[in-house]
Structure formats: C-alpha cells, structure tokens
Amino acid sequence: MRPQTIHKTLAQITETGFRVFFAICLVFAVLTGLFNVWLSLGEIAVVLILYLYLHAGTTRRKNEVLAYLDHVTNGVDSASRRTMISSPLPIVIFRPETDDIIWSNERFLHLTGDRDHLFETKLSSLVPSFQSQWLLDGDHCSPEPVVVGDRQYLVFGTLVSTGGQDEFLATTYWVDVTEYADAAAKYDATRPVLAIFQVDNYEDLGKGLDEGERSALRTQINNLLTTWLEPSQGMICRYDRDHYLFLMEAGKLQDFYRRKFSILEEIRQIQSPNGVAATLSIGIGRNAGSPRQLHEYASVALDMALSRGGDQVVIKDGADFSFIGGRSKETERRTKVKSRVVASALSELLAGKRQVLIMGHKFPDLDVLGAAAGMAAIARKLGVPARIVRAPSPYPAEDMAKQLSALPEYRGLFAGPEEARHLAGPDSVVVVVDTNRPEQTQMAELLTTGAKLIVIDHHRRAASYIENPSLSFHDPYASSASELVTELVQYILDSGDLLRAEAEALLAGIVLDTKGFTMRTGSRTFETAAFLRKAGADTAQVNKLFQNDLTQTVTKFEIIQGAQPYRKSMAITLTGKKVGRAIAGQAADELLNIAGIEASFVLFPEDGQTYLSARSGSNVNVQVISEMLGGGGNAATAGAQFPGKTPEQVLPELKAAIDKYFDDDQ
C-alpha cells in the first residue's frame, strides 16, 4: 500500500465528521458578518485556531500510528500492511497503562457504535467489560470473552514498546465468538452432575423403634428429599437404607446454591420418637470425564463431608473442592470397633519395617508430641526403630520434648531434618499425627519418598489432604490426636509398656485440645484419660506444662485488654508485638470466658507474616471462617497465616470472612 493511500485511509478513520463540523462553523461565522463584522472576524479566527489545533493533533496521531505500523510490520510486504489497515477483524490500538485509544479500523468503529468520540475516550469506558491487565501480565488472549452489546468477543493482543521506559502500545484483535460461547454455555448447563445423599445418623434414628416406626421415618425422609429435589427435574434413587443417588443437569445446580442447600436445615425437622434429629451429608461430583469418574468424584466428596463431621455438602469439581454447611455442633458418633480394627492393621503394617518416622504439623504443640510419644511406644513394643522429627526451636511443646529426651528410651530418638531424609524410603513408614494437610507437615518431602504413609488426625479434612495413605485413622469427633493414639495404645501395649512420661505427654495433648476437658469431650475422652491416669500420668505434672512465667502472663492479658467486640458476639484483638502462638492461643481461649462472646480471634505478627488464632464455643464454627482465609482447623480451634501482611492489613479480611459466615447463614 502506497504512503498516500495509507494517509488517506487513516484520515478517513481519525477525522470522522470533523471537517464537515468546521465547515459549518465557518459558514456561520461568515453569516455573522452581515450583523457584526468584528464578531465575524473573531469567530473565524477561533474556528481557524481550533481547526489548526485539531489538524496538528490528528497529524501527530497519524504519524504515531504510522511509526507503530512500520515497527510491527517491518520487513513485511505491502499486502500485509494493507491487511493491518483493512483487516476483516475489529482492531484497536491503545495505551494499556491509561486505556487511551490511539487508532482503530472501521470494523471496530462499527462494533462500538461511537464513531465521533472514539478518540476522546478510554477503551475501558467505551467497553466497560474489557480489562487490559492480561496484556500487561504477558498473556496474548483475554481469559474470558468480552461482552459488547449482545455479542461476545474473544480478544487477542500483543504489546510493543514505544521506546520510552514502561511505555507500550497494545494491538488487539476482536473475534466474535457469540455462537460458540452460547453453545459452550448450553453444553456446560446440560452436563451430568451426580450427588450421593447419606443420612448421617440413620442408626441412631431407628434405635429402639419397631419396624413400623422405622418405615414411617424412612417415608418422611424419602418424601422430604423428593419434594426438595423436584424443581431440578432430576432422578433420585435410594440404593441403600441410608444412601441415595441423584442425577441432574449442571445448570440446575445453581438453584441449589440459590436455596443455600436448605435441605440440610429442613431434614433436621424430622425427628425420631426418641428425640434424635436427622442430619444429612451430600457429596456432589461434576465435570468428570466419564460416568464412572463422576461417581468417583461424588464418592470422594461424600467421604470428605463425613470426615469433616457430616451435616454438610461437599462439591468436587475436577480437582477443586467447595464446602457448604458444616456449622452444626458435632456430636460423638464413635465406637471401639474402628479403633480395634485400626490397631490390628497398624501392627501388621509396622511389622518388619526398617524404620518408623513420626512427625506432626509445623510448630508442634503438646497434642503433636503426645501423639508422637504414643506412636514411639507402639513402635518400641513391636520392635521397630522409631524416630520423631525434631522441630526447629522454639516451638510450643519444647519443654515436654526435653523431658522425653532425658529418658534412656528416647536417647537419640529425636531426628533432625537431614537424618529423617536419609532414613525415609520404601522400606520405612512415615506416621503423620494431628494434621491431614501435606503443606502443614514438618517435612512435606517425607511424604514423597516412597515410604508407607499413616495418618492419625482429628481435624476436619480440608480441600488439600494427604492422598492415598496406607492407613488412615481420621476421626473428627475425637477431641485430639492424643486421644486417638491412646485408643491404639490400649489395644497394642500391655500393662506397664507405656512410660510415665509418655502417659503424661498423651494426657497433656488431650488437656490442651479440650481446654481442660471443657470442650469437644465425649465419653471416650474421659475413658482414655482414665487409662492414662492408671498408666501413671501425674495431673499435677501435666498442669505445670501449661504454666506461664510473669512476662507471658502480662503479655496474654495485654492481648485480652485490646479486644474489641464485633457483631456483638465476636471478640477480635490484634497486637503488633511478637507474642508467640501459645500465648496468642491462650488469650483467645480466655476471651471465650467473657459473657456473651461466642468466638474469639487474635491477630499477631511472627517472622514477617501475620497469624490468626481462632477459638469458639459451640455455636460458631471457626474452621469455616478460617478456611475462607486460607487456613483450617476444627470447629472449636482454627488458624490461618498471611505472608507479608501486618495484623492491621488482615483485619478487614477477617471481618469480611466473619460477615460472609453469618450472611450466608441467613
């Protein structure tokens, strides 16, 4: 294309309607001379000045575009240059830092419908749904189609430096994908979704009832589920006494979200004659590659719901999980049968192994150390060498670790990271206690050494968890990991095999997580505590592990003094001092002793990041709030970490999560 032709084409695009405008203004100025010559001359002068100003700006813009076109089409033949000007696709060139439009072709002018003001506005103002950040991030295609009117466009683009520092021009090509987007939306809306419903406490509902009463109860549950699911036009089938399969289209799932899965609340209205209210767990699978995989997704989601305490919905969408509900108070649903079976399987798994490596979560507390000591006692009984992964100092359970290290049986038992790495392998076993999340373990690399994995935990399962363990003893109804390990100890060890210090470590772990047997305690908790007392645990010695010095006590009450009420029943406090996790947790516990406070939150700095320590009584599930912030825990005790942020920066996020928790519950 010849330079004259390019100039002509650009002039037609960039000067739309302006020459006619100035011609009309000039005519009116001349006509004014019939009444006032001086006024007419003044108007003519103003019109000429404005025209010269516009002409200079237009010339500068054309030169800038021509220079840009020369840059991006350097070495390209004239046919390609002509394509740049008269492309069949809408094209717009703009500055991504400011969104100022530099140039566009005719097709983009037709797309926006604003020919006269195109170069007087920003691209984001002309097309509000368009964001240019993806270009600055180095991508060449918009992450989502851009809506313009009733059409959808997939935008492709590239950045070219104009020579100045951090100065770029962006060229974008707009491809109409409306029909494809509509087809994709219809496809997504009609994909199958499979749900598995389980009545959590079916056995308790029917306990002590005759067949007629149990039949009436089943009918109530069947009718309620059928009525609630009817608007989705899906298909439901009961395939076991307490299990249901439900198949529907993905587009109908939004209706369940809109109704906030109210079936979780409605089913509690069904009560057996003995006063037990029904609860429901739902696992939903979607976006699977086959019907079999869809069923696997739903089964995994249901297992996740049950491992988190039941009475909730878990949705597995590909590799992602989402959670709804799970805010009711957990009740004990445990039997000794599972503990006995796990104890037998544990003995078989450890038999003949070269090494047992035991670790917990980062900054191990007394529950981690108690459970680790119990596992070390089991390994000693079975004749398998054991090592407990040593945590870097300081950590909350350091005093207890020093007491254990002084015992002859524990000489050399605590292993550093390098030794643990060397010992781990296919002929060893790695036991993880008091966490089920790989990123929270002391040494996540031990999970990928080929060793057999054993997980013993009481926290509700999170979206990320240790996959495919050889043995999992996971019970969210237990008070602590120490309680679970103590149950295993009772079935594996003989009387006198458990050292007194080990019994005290296990009891200390239970005392820590139950807040002195005041929270999350069931009949099994007191049974295990009684066993440990008989094994020689001294409650006075255990109590000394929870004592603070004067400085720590003053610090704890300074944190409490700074607490502020939020939403009447929440207490939030933050401190800029490095106080330590143990003191922060104790302060959060103390805040629950204030009348009217149902949950407490302490924000404190440590090692360049902010930590959250959250506690609750029985009416608020702080795990759900912590998960919104990227943390986890259980209903009564939870926490989160915020790298690179101060407590003051985290405070609005915490309040927003609390608001969402209560607003979603409306």
XYZ file of C-alpha atoms in Angstrom:
666
model
C 0.000 0.000 0.000
C 1.410 3.412 -1.007
C 2.072 6.015 1.741
C -0.518 8.355 0.177
C -3.148 5.634 0.364
C -2.295 4.866 3.995
C -2.530 8.568 4.880
C -5.897 8.764 3.149
C -7.212 5.685 4.953
C -6.046 6.930 8.324
C -7.570 10.337 7.676
C -10.925 8.743 6.910
C -10.775 6.862 10.219
C -9.352 9.508 12.562
C -11.164 12.587 11.217
C -14.707 11.227 11.085
C -17.153 14.143 10.784
C -14.721 16.891 11.870
C -14.179 18.606 8.522
C -17.913 18.947 7.992
C -18.211 20.330 11.510
C -15.621 23.055 10.897
C -17.097 23.914 7.513
C -20.484 24.527 9.098
C -18.870 26.618 11.867
C -17.056 28.706 9.231
C -20.302 29.326 7.328
C -21.996 30.580 10.482
C -19.022 32.829 11.230
C -19.251 34.384 7.739
C -23.007 34.904 8.107
C -22.370 36.689 11.396
C -20.543 39.364 9.322
C -23.903 40.528 7.993
C -24.641 41.802 11.504
C -21.243 42.457 13.098
C -18.009 42.366 11.110
C -15.668 42.323 14.128
C -17.594 39.488 15.782
C -17.478 37.590 12.496
C -13.707 38.037 12.214
C -13.289 36.858 15.824
C -15.377 33.742 15.188
C -13.416 32.969 12.002
C -10.152 33.313 13.927
C -11.375 30.956 16.700
C -12.584 28.371 14.168
C -9.255 28.509 12.299
C -7.276 28.142 15.549
C -9.385 25.133 16.615
C -9.017 23.579 13.183
C -5.243 24.032 13.201
C -5.082 22.543 16.717
C -7.180 19.535 15.678
C -5.186 19.126 12.472
C -1.905 19.169 14.383
C -3.235 16.582 16.866
C -4.575 14.378 14.094
C -1.302 14.606 12.177
C 0.618 13.667 15.307
C -1.701 10.720 15.914
C -1.377 9.509 12.321
C 2.387 9.784 12.480
C 2.419 7.833 15.718
C 0.239 5.102 14.195
C 2.338 5.021 11.034
C 5.501 4.696 13.097
C 3.883 1.892 15.074
C 2.745 0.153 11.898
C 6.239 0.468 10.459
C 7.593 -1.068 13.643
C 5.237 -4.048 13.828
C 5.295 -4.709 10.063
C 8.990 -4.111 9.495
C 10.092 -6.291 6.612
C 6.535 -7.269 5.723
C 5.252 -6.810 2.212
C 2.677 -4.178 1.219
C -0.153 -6.729 1.205
C 0.395 -7.359 4.926
C 0.468 -3.597 5.570
C -2.846 -3.244 3.802
C -4.245 -6.092 5.950
C -3.298 -4.169 9.067
C -5.393 -1.217 7.889
C -8.367 -3.018 6.370
C -8.485 -6.204 8.433
C -11.811 -8.085 8.417
C -11.463 -8.285 12.228
C -12.093 -5.302 14.517
C -8.704 -3.880 15.576
C -7.945 -1.215 18.148
C -4.577 0.174 19.244
C -4.403 1.755 22.692
C -2.103 2.513 25.600
C -2.669 -0.227 28.230
C -1.399 1.947 31.094
C -4.019 4.642 30.511
C -6.536 2.892 28.188
C -6.280 5.864 25.766
C -7.330 4.818 22.247
C -4.724 5.617 19.559
C -6.278 4.106 16.466
C -8.839 1.587 15.278
C -10.078 0.270 11.961
C -13.564 0.740 10.554
C -14.848 -2.576 11.883
C -14.091 -1.601 15.469
C -15.916 1.691 14.902
C -18.986 -0.258 13.826
C -18.568 -2.612 16.782
C -18.692 0.193 19.357
C -21.193 2.377 17.516
C -19.403 5.575 18.624
C -17.545 6.976 15.626
C -17.332 10.644 16.561
C -15.986 10.285 20.111
C -13.849 7.178 19.773
C -10.551 9.059 20.169
C -11.827 11.214 23.034
C -12.437 8.365 25.480
C -10.766 5.401 27.088
C -11.242 1.853 25.863
C -12.435 0.664 29.283
C -15.092 3.412 29.264
C -16.232 2.520 25.769
C -16.290 -1.229 26.574
C -16.729 -1.462 30.388
C -16.334 -5.240 30.460
C -12.845 -5.040 28.915
C -9.820 -5.190 31.225
C -6.274 -4.914 29.871
C -4.358 -6.380 32.804
C -3.908 -9.706 30.989
C -1.830 -7.926 28.351
C 0.446 -6.422 30.990
C 0.762 -9.887 32.529
C 2.197 -11.206 29.260
C -0.854 -13.128 28.009
C -1.978 -12.935 24.383
C -5.643 -13.828 24.798
C -8.305 -12.490 27.137
C -9.179 -15.009 29.871
C -12.902 -14.628 29.198
C -14.964 -13.357 26.240
C -15.679 -9.620 26.365
C -19.329 -8.608 26.150
C -20.165 -5.743 23.781
C -23.892 -5.196 23.499
C -25.474 -8.558 22.841
C -22.304 -10.033 21.328
C -19.267 -11.736 22.877
C -15.715 -11.269 21.609
C -12.545 -13.178 22.359
C -9.765 -10.585 22.316
C -6.245 -11.406 21.121
C -3.482 -8.899 21.627
C 0.180 -8.076 21.878
C 2.331 -5.342 23.422
C 5.035 -3.362 21.602
C 7.375 -0.941 23.346
C 7.310 2.626 22.018
C 10.866 3.268 23.146
C 10.216 5.001 26.455
C 10.545 3.368 29.835
C 7.416 1.345 30.646
C 5.643 2.841 27.614
C 3.755 0.389 25.420
C 1.132 0.293 22.727
C -1.267 -2.638 22.588
C -2.796 -4.023 19.416
C -5.948 -6.077 19.992
C -7.969 -8.172 17.551
C -11.611 -8.833 18.423
C -13.074 -12.159 17.305
C -16.845 -12.624 17.541
C -17.442 -15.901 19.415
C -21.054 -15.343 20.418
C -22.389 -18.509 18.813
C -19.537 -20.607 20.203
C -19.946 -19.123 23.692
C -23.690 -19.809 23.640
C -23.054 -23.385 22.543
C -20.424 -23.849 25.265
C -22.773 -22.440 27.919
C -25.527 -24.767 26.791
C -23.109 -27.698 26.846
C -21.933 -26.857 30.364
C -25.507 -26.425 31.598
C -26.550 -29.844 30.322
C -23.566 -31.831 31.603
C -24.480 -34.504 34.164
C -23.995 -33.922 37.876
C -24.150 -36.810 40.336
C -24.931 -36.431 44.030
C -24.832 -39.019 46.787
C -27.004 -38.320 49.830
C -26.354 -40.074 53.142
C -28.422 -39.831 56.310
C -25.601 -39.414 58.847
C -27.281 -40.835 61.909
C -29.631 -43.426 60.452
C -28.731 -45.986 63.138
C -29.420 -43.519 65.949
C -32.751 -42.511 64.376
C -34.020 -46.076 64.301
C -32.608 -47.205 67.624
C -35.288 -48.693 69.847
C -38.043 -48.387 67.203
C -40.193 -51.152 65.812
C -40.344 -51.856 62.092
C -43.470 -49.752 61.564
C -41.919 -46.683 63.165
C -38.685 -47.119 61.173
C -40.715 -47.439 57.961
C -42.607 -44.233 58.750
C -39.302 -42.463 59.394
C -37.879 -43.636 56.053
C -41.032 -42.435 54.295
C -40.670 -38.973 55.855
C -37.079 -38.725 54.673
C -37.939 -40.020 51.179
C -40.824 -37.554 50.794
C -38.760 -34.597 52.001
C -35.882 -35.347 49.616
C -38.239 -35.917 46.671
C -40.103 -32.656 47.311
C -36.944 -30.597 47.737
C -35.321 -32.042 44.608
C -38.431 -31.868 42.388
C -37.694 -28.403 40.829
C -34.389 -29.695 39.454
C -36.185 -32.314 37.346
C -33.502 -34.848 38.209
C -33.731 -38.527 39.048
C -33.342 -39.870 42.593
C -32.895 -43.477 43.633
C -32.417 -44.993 47.095
C -29.846 -47.774 46.771
C -29.283 -48.489 50.463
C -31.223 -47.871 53.635
C -29.414 -44.552 54.239
C -27.936 -43.740 50.778
C -29.487 -42.032 47.749
C -28.193 -41.371 44.238
C -29.348 -38.226 42.479
C -28.655 -37.342 38.833
C -29.351 -33.927 37.307
C -28.053 -31.338 34.837
C -25.331 -28.913 35.894
C -27.495 -25.891 35.102
C -29.928 -26.898 37.856
C -27.176 -26.838 40.478
C -27.397 -23.034 40.636
C -30.899 -23.364 42.047
C -29.473 -25.362 44.950
C -26.944 -22.592 45.587
C -29.748 -20.025 45.468
C -31.661 -22.002 48.063
C -28.409 -22.369 50.087
C -28.936 -26.133 50.239
C -31.737 -25.590 52.723
C -32.319 -29.347 52.779
C -29.590 -29.508 55.457
C -31.826 -27.469 57.757
C -35.145 -28.922 56.646
C -34.167 -32.529 57.301
C -33.446 -31.671 60.938
C -37.191 -31.189 61.358
C -37.526 -34.950 61.040
C -37.092 -36.466 64.484
C -37.449 -39.994 65.716
C -39.749 -40.737 68.670
C -36.658 -40.887 70.883
C -35.853 -37.233 70.068
C -32.945 -37.700 67.616
C -32.982 -35.220 64.701
C -31.899 -36.448 61.256
C -28.828 -34.925 59.590
C -27.656 -35.258 56.008
C -24.309 -35.309 54.204
C -24.129 -34.721 50.449
C -21.258 -35.418 48.084
C -21.554 -33.924 44.578
C -19.350 -34.663 41.574
C -19.225 -32.628 38.376
C -17.061 -32.017 35.301
C -15.787 -35.593 35.159
C -14.531 -37.358 32.052
C -16.837 -40.370 32.306
C -19.838 -41.672 34.308
C -17.522 -43.855 36.384
C -15.279 -40.923 37.211
C -18.355 -38.839 38.037
C -19.368 -41.448 40.617
C -15.816 -41.448 41.989
C -15.950 -37.657 42.367
C -19.254 -37.849 44.245
C -17.942 -40.661 46.489
C -14.769 -38.720 47.318
C -16.868 -35.628 48.051
C -19.132 -37.624 50.383
C -16.115 -39.106 52.185
C -14.780 -35.585 52.564
C -18.109 -34.399 54.033
C -18.171 -37.256 56.539
C -14.523 -36.753 57.526
C -15.320 -33.101 58.230
C -18.072 -34.025 60.663
C -21.021 -34.588 58.337
C -24.152 -32.431 58.113
C -22.781 -30.567 55.083
C -22.332 -30.502 51.312
C -19.008 -31.044 49.551
C -18.706 -30.481 45.793
C -15.794 -31.920 43.835
C -15.430 -30.010 40.564
C -12.463 -31.563 38.799
C -9.558 -31.058 41.199
C -11.339 -28.365 43.248
C -13.495 -28.742 46.343
C -16.137 -26.394 47.723
C -17.962 -26.686 51.029
C -21.437 -25.672 52.161
C -22.785 -26.072 55.673
C -20.946 -27.981 58.375
C -21.775 -25.433 61.058
C -23.799 -27.536 63.447
C -22.331 -28.731 66.712
C -20.546 -32.032 66.355
C -21.820 -34.933 68.403
C -19.941 -38.063 69.334
C -20.501 -40.889 66.840
C -17.744 -43.332 67.678
C -17.349 -46.968 68.537
C -14.454 -49.040 69.809
C -14.731 -51.315 66.792
C -12.901 -48.909 64.487
C -10.081 -48.369 66.984
C -9.592 -52.120 67.385
C -9.540 -52.671 63.602
C -7.054 -49.815 63.070
C -4.834 -51.121 65.890
C -4.687 -54.526 64.222
C -3.940 -53.024 60.807
C -1.280 -50.752 62.318
C 0.507 -53.705 63.920
C 0.565 -55.576 60.617
C 1.772 -52.526 58.690
C 4.669 -51.803 61.059
C 5.786 -55.422 61.346
C 9.130 -55.992 59.652
C 9.704 -52.361 58.646
C 13.208 -50.929 58.867
C 12.230 -47.551 60.303
C 9.255 -45.546 61.593
C 9.406 -41.750 61.186
C 6.866 -39.736 63.178
C 6.024 -36.096 62.534
C 3.193 -33.645 63.097
C 2.367 -30.162 61.914
C 4.768 -27.231 61.904
C 5.425 -25.664 65.322
C 4.310 -28.867 67.084
C 2.211 -28.449 70.205
C 1.562 -30.822 73.096
C -1.030 -32.764 71.108
C 1.538 -33.480 68.378
C 4.208 -34.501 70.877
C 1.792 -36.625 72.912
C 0.604 -38.490 69.829
C 4.210 -38.894 68.624
C 5.260 -40.295 72.015
C 2.375 -42.765 71.918
C 3.389 -43.916 68.428
C 7.019 -44.259 69.590
C 5.784 -46.524 72.424
C 3.848 -48.665 69.919
C 6.904 -48.968 67.660
C 9.060 -49.916 70.662
C 6.587 -52.643 71.609
C 6.613 -54.003 68.049
C 10.410 -53.915 67.886
C 10.621 -51.353 65.081
C 13.179 -48.492 65.377
C 11.409 -45.133 65.591
C 12.444 -41.518 65.134
C 10.456 -38.374 65.901
C 11.239 -35.497 63.517
C 12.697 -32.695 65.597
C 11.246 -29.209 65.071
C 13.416 -26.073 64.983
C 13.474 -24.206 68.290
C 11.418 -22.576 69.707
C 8.109 -24.408 69.481
C 5.193 -24.805 71.935
C 5.982 -28.377 73.099
C 9.733 -27.869 73.535
C 9.701 -28.339 77.330
C 7.889 -31.677 77.016
C 10.346 -32.770 74.313
C 13.273 -32.034 76.646
C 11.685 -34.155 79.384
C 11.271 -37.069 76.988
C 14.817 -36.677 75.598
C 16.196 -37.210 79.102
C 14.781 -40.754 79.192
C 17.074 -43.655 78.244
C 14.432 -44.955 75.822
C 14.455 -41.602 73.980
C 18.208 -41.151 73.701
C 18.816 -40.269 70.045
C 15.144 -40.758 69.173
C 14.589 -37.160 68.004
C 15.987 -36.826 64.469
C 16.897 -33.683 62.562
C 15.701 -32.991 59.005
C 18.807 -34.389 57.297
C 18.725 -37.630 59.266
C 14.995 -38.006 58.609
C 15.560 -37.585 54.867
C 18.265 -40.233 54.918
C 16.113 -42.733 56.846
C 12.955 -42.346 54.737
C 12.465 -44.812 51.916
C 10.310 -47.632 50.528
C 11.073 -49.925 53.487
C 10.103 -47.330 56.091
C 6.845 -45.908 57.442
C 6.028 -42.209 57.879
C 3.375 -41.515 60.523
C 1.705 -38.099 60.386
C -0.170 -37.015 63.522
C -2.513 -34.096 64.235
C -2.792 -32.877 60.635
C -4.023 -34.199 57.310
C -2.724 -31.390 55.106
C 0.632 -32.023 53.382
C 1.647 -28.363 53.359
C 1.267 -28.180 57.151
C 3.542 -31.112 57.964
C 7.012 -30.510 59.398
C 8.692 -32.085 56.352
C 6.370 -32.446 53.379
C 9.178 -34.070 51.351
C 8.939 -37.193 53.534
C 5.520 -37.843 52.001
C 7.063 -38.436 48.569
C 9.935 -40.752 49.499
C 8.025 -43.936 48.696
C 7.508 -44.784 52.375
C 4.210 -46.186 53.601
C 2.047 -43.369 54.972
C -0.100 -43.464 58.103
C -2.297 -40.500 59.037
C -3.785 -40.100 62.534
C -5.800 -36.917 62.877
C -8.914 -35.408 64.429
C -9.189 -32.209 62.368
C -11.876 -31.916 59.756
C -10.469 -32.699 56.340
C -9.552 -29.706 54.167
C -9.512 -29.406 50.371
C -5.815 -30.331 50.366
C -5.068 -33.534 52.222
C -2.554 -36.360 52.252
C -3.691 -38.661 49.471
C -3.587 -42.469 49.362
C -2.221 -43.260 52.835
C -1.698 -46.940 53.582
C -3.672 -46.436 56.809
C -5.821 -43.530 57.919
C -7.252 -43.160 61.412
C -9.189 -39.957 60.886
C -11.997 -39.135 63.305
C -13.304 -35.549 63.520
C -15.362 -36.475 66.595
C -12.259 -37.212 68.679
C -11.002 -34.483 70.983
C -7.369 -34.775 69.903
C -4.787 -36.849 68.086
C -3.509 -37.925 71.506
C -6.903 -39.449 72.285
C -6.843 -41.459 69.043
C -3.309 -42.718 69.677
C -4.201 -43.621 73.276
C -7.004 -45.830 71.978
C -4.498 -47.631 69.760
C -2.097 -47.949 72.691
C -4.771 -49.723 74.732
C -5.105 -52.459 72.088
C -1.397 -52.920 71.273
C 0.571 -52.358 74.502
C 0.488 -54.470 77.625
C 0.189 -53.066 81.110
C 3.419 -51.362 82.055
C 4.696 -50.903 78.491
C 3.774 -47.213 78.461
C 6.296 -44.974 80.211
C 5.022 -42.489 82.761
C 6.384 -39.555 80.758
C 4.657 -40.875 77.632
C 1.360 -41.162 79.507
C 1.759 -37.573 80.718
C 2.570 -36.379 77.198
C -0.606 -38.043 75.862
C -2.708 -36.617 78.697
C -1.223 -33.151 78.110
C -2.261 -33.355 74.447
C -5.837 -34.186 75.448
C -5.920 -31.421 78.079
C -4.634 -28.895 75.538
C -7.204 -29.597 72.837
C -10.145 -29.966 75.251
C -9.272 -26.794 77.173
C -9.054 -28.789 80.375
C -11.899 -31.196 79.452
C -14.367 -28.348 78.873
C -14.713 -28.570 75.075
C -15.043 -31.318 72.442
C -15.188 -34.037 75.076
C -17.165 -37.261 74.826
C -17.370 -40.357 76.942
C -14.375 -41.826 75.082
C -12.272 -38.791 76.029
C -12.744 -39.435 79.725
C -12.140 -43.178 79.225
C -8.771 -42.542 77.578
C -7.855 -40.008 80.283
C -8.672 -42.598 82.953
C -6.462 -45.143 81.181
C -3.553 -42.686 81.124
C -4.056 -41.879 84.793
C -3.817 -45.596 85.578
C -0.659 -45.753 83.436
C 0.988 -43.316 85.836
C 0.241 -39.870 84.389
C 0.513 -37.238 87.129
C -2.074 -34.497 86.620
C -0.004 -32.062 88.685
C 2.978 -32.558 86.368
C 0.716 -32.135 83.341
C -0.669 -28.907 84.774
C 2.868 -27.486 85.093
C 3.256 -27.751 81.306
C 0.560 -25.083 80.909
C 2.049 -22.591 83.351
C 3.412 -19.270 82.048
C 6.019 -17.005 83.550
C 5.093 -13.487 84.687
C 6.101 -11.838 81.393
C 3.996 -14.244 79.346
C 1.027 -13.779 81.676
C 1.230 -9.983 81.382
C 1.501 -10.281 77.581
C -1.562 -12.536 77.459
C -3.689 -10.072 79.398
C -2.428 -7.168 77.279
C -3.803 -9.008 74.245
C -7.105 -9.576 76.018
C -7.257 -5.918 77.074
C -7.088 -4.818 73.431
C -10.068 -6.926 72.365
C -12.983 -5.238 70.644
C -16.479 -6.682 70.164
C -17.636 -7.372 66.621
C -21.182 -8.324 65.644
C -21.942 -8.386 69.381
C -20.827 -11.984 69.992
C -17.363 -11.911 68.362
C -14.185 -10.675 70.040
C -11.286 -9.518 67.847
C -7.918 -8.349 69.078
C -4.621 -7.637 67.352
C -1.160 -6.865 68.550
C 1.970 -5.589 66.875
C 4.232 -7.456 69.326
C 5.749 -10.868 68.693
C 3.871 -12.849 71.335
C 4.156 -16.470 70.179
C 1.450 -18.885 69.140
C 0.971 -20.430 72.559
C 0.266 -17.113 74.284
C -1.991 -15.961 71.439
C -3.968 -19.209 71.662
C -4.300 -18.866 75.432
C -5.532 -15.295 75.023
C -8.137 -16.475 72.514
C -9.244 -19.150 74.988
C -9.527 -16.603 77.800
C -11.724 -14.343 75.672
C -14.303 -17.132 75.494
C -14.755 -16.795 79.250
C -16.309 -13.348 78.735
C -20.089 -13.451 78.929
C -21.737 -13.133 75.512
C -18.592 -13.981 73.495
C -19.123 -16.994 71.252
C -15.911 -16.798 69.213
C -12.565 -15.034 69.556
C -9.886 -14.063 67.049
C -6.318 -12.975 67.801
C -4.075 -11.495 65.079
C -0.346 -11.331 65.814
C 2.900 -10.961 63.807
C 5.685 -13.508 63.582
C 8.578 -13.945 61.133
C 7.373 -11.368 58.609
C 3.801 -12.597 58.441
C 0.584 -12.426 60.419
C -1.017 -15.367 62.192
C -4.631 -15.845 63.197
C -5.595 -17.849 66.268
C -9.346 -18.513 66.404
C -11.432 -20.171 69.116
C -15.144 -20.775 69.577
C -17.646 -22.267 71.963
C -20.445 -24.332 70.488
C -22.454 -22.011 68.219
C -19.793 -20.749 65.781
C -17.613 -22.910 63.547
C -14.307 -21.063 63.315
C -12.930 -23.624 60.870
C -15.328 -22.391 58.183
C -14.214 -18.789 58.796
C -10.531 -19.768 58.768
C -10.931 -21.719 55.525
C -12.245 -18.570 53.842
C -8.887 -17.019 54.755
C -6.817 -19.960 53.536
C -6.452 -21.651 56.930
C -8.116 -24.566 58.658
C -8.566 -26.457 61.912
C -11.716 -27.730 63.554
C -14.987 -26.227 64.716
C -13.569 -25.037 68.047
C -9.914 -24.298 67.225
C -8.580 -22.943 63.949
C -5.989 -20.631 62.479
C -4.523 -19.099 59.325
C -1.335 -17.473 58.035
C -0.947 -14.283 55.973
C 2.570 -13.938 54.486
C 3.832 -10.414 54.007
C 0.866 -8.747 55.746
C 0.501 -6.860 59.013
C -2.316 -7.523 61.508
C -3.865 -4.189 60.521
C -3.961 -5.281 56.864
C -5.509 -8.637 57.739
C -8.211 -7.179 59.999
C -10.592 -6.126 57.143
C -10.231 -9.586 55.561
C -11.102 -11.244 58.859
C -14.170 -9.058 59.351
C -15.296 -9.753 55.771
C -14.983 -13.519 56.366
C -16.996 -13.266 59.595
C -19.661 -11.226 57.790
C -19.850 -13.777 54.987
C -20.153 -16.615 57.501
C -23.178 -15.043 59.157
C -24.710 -13.591 55.985
C -24.610 -16.978 54.250
C -26.354 -18.465 57.265
C -29.347 -16.164 56.910
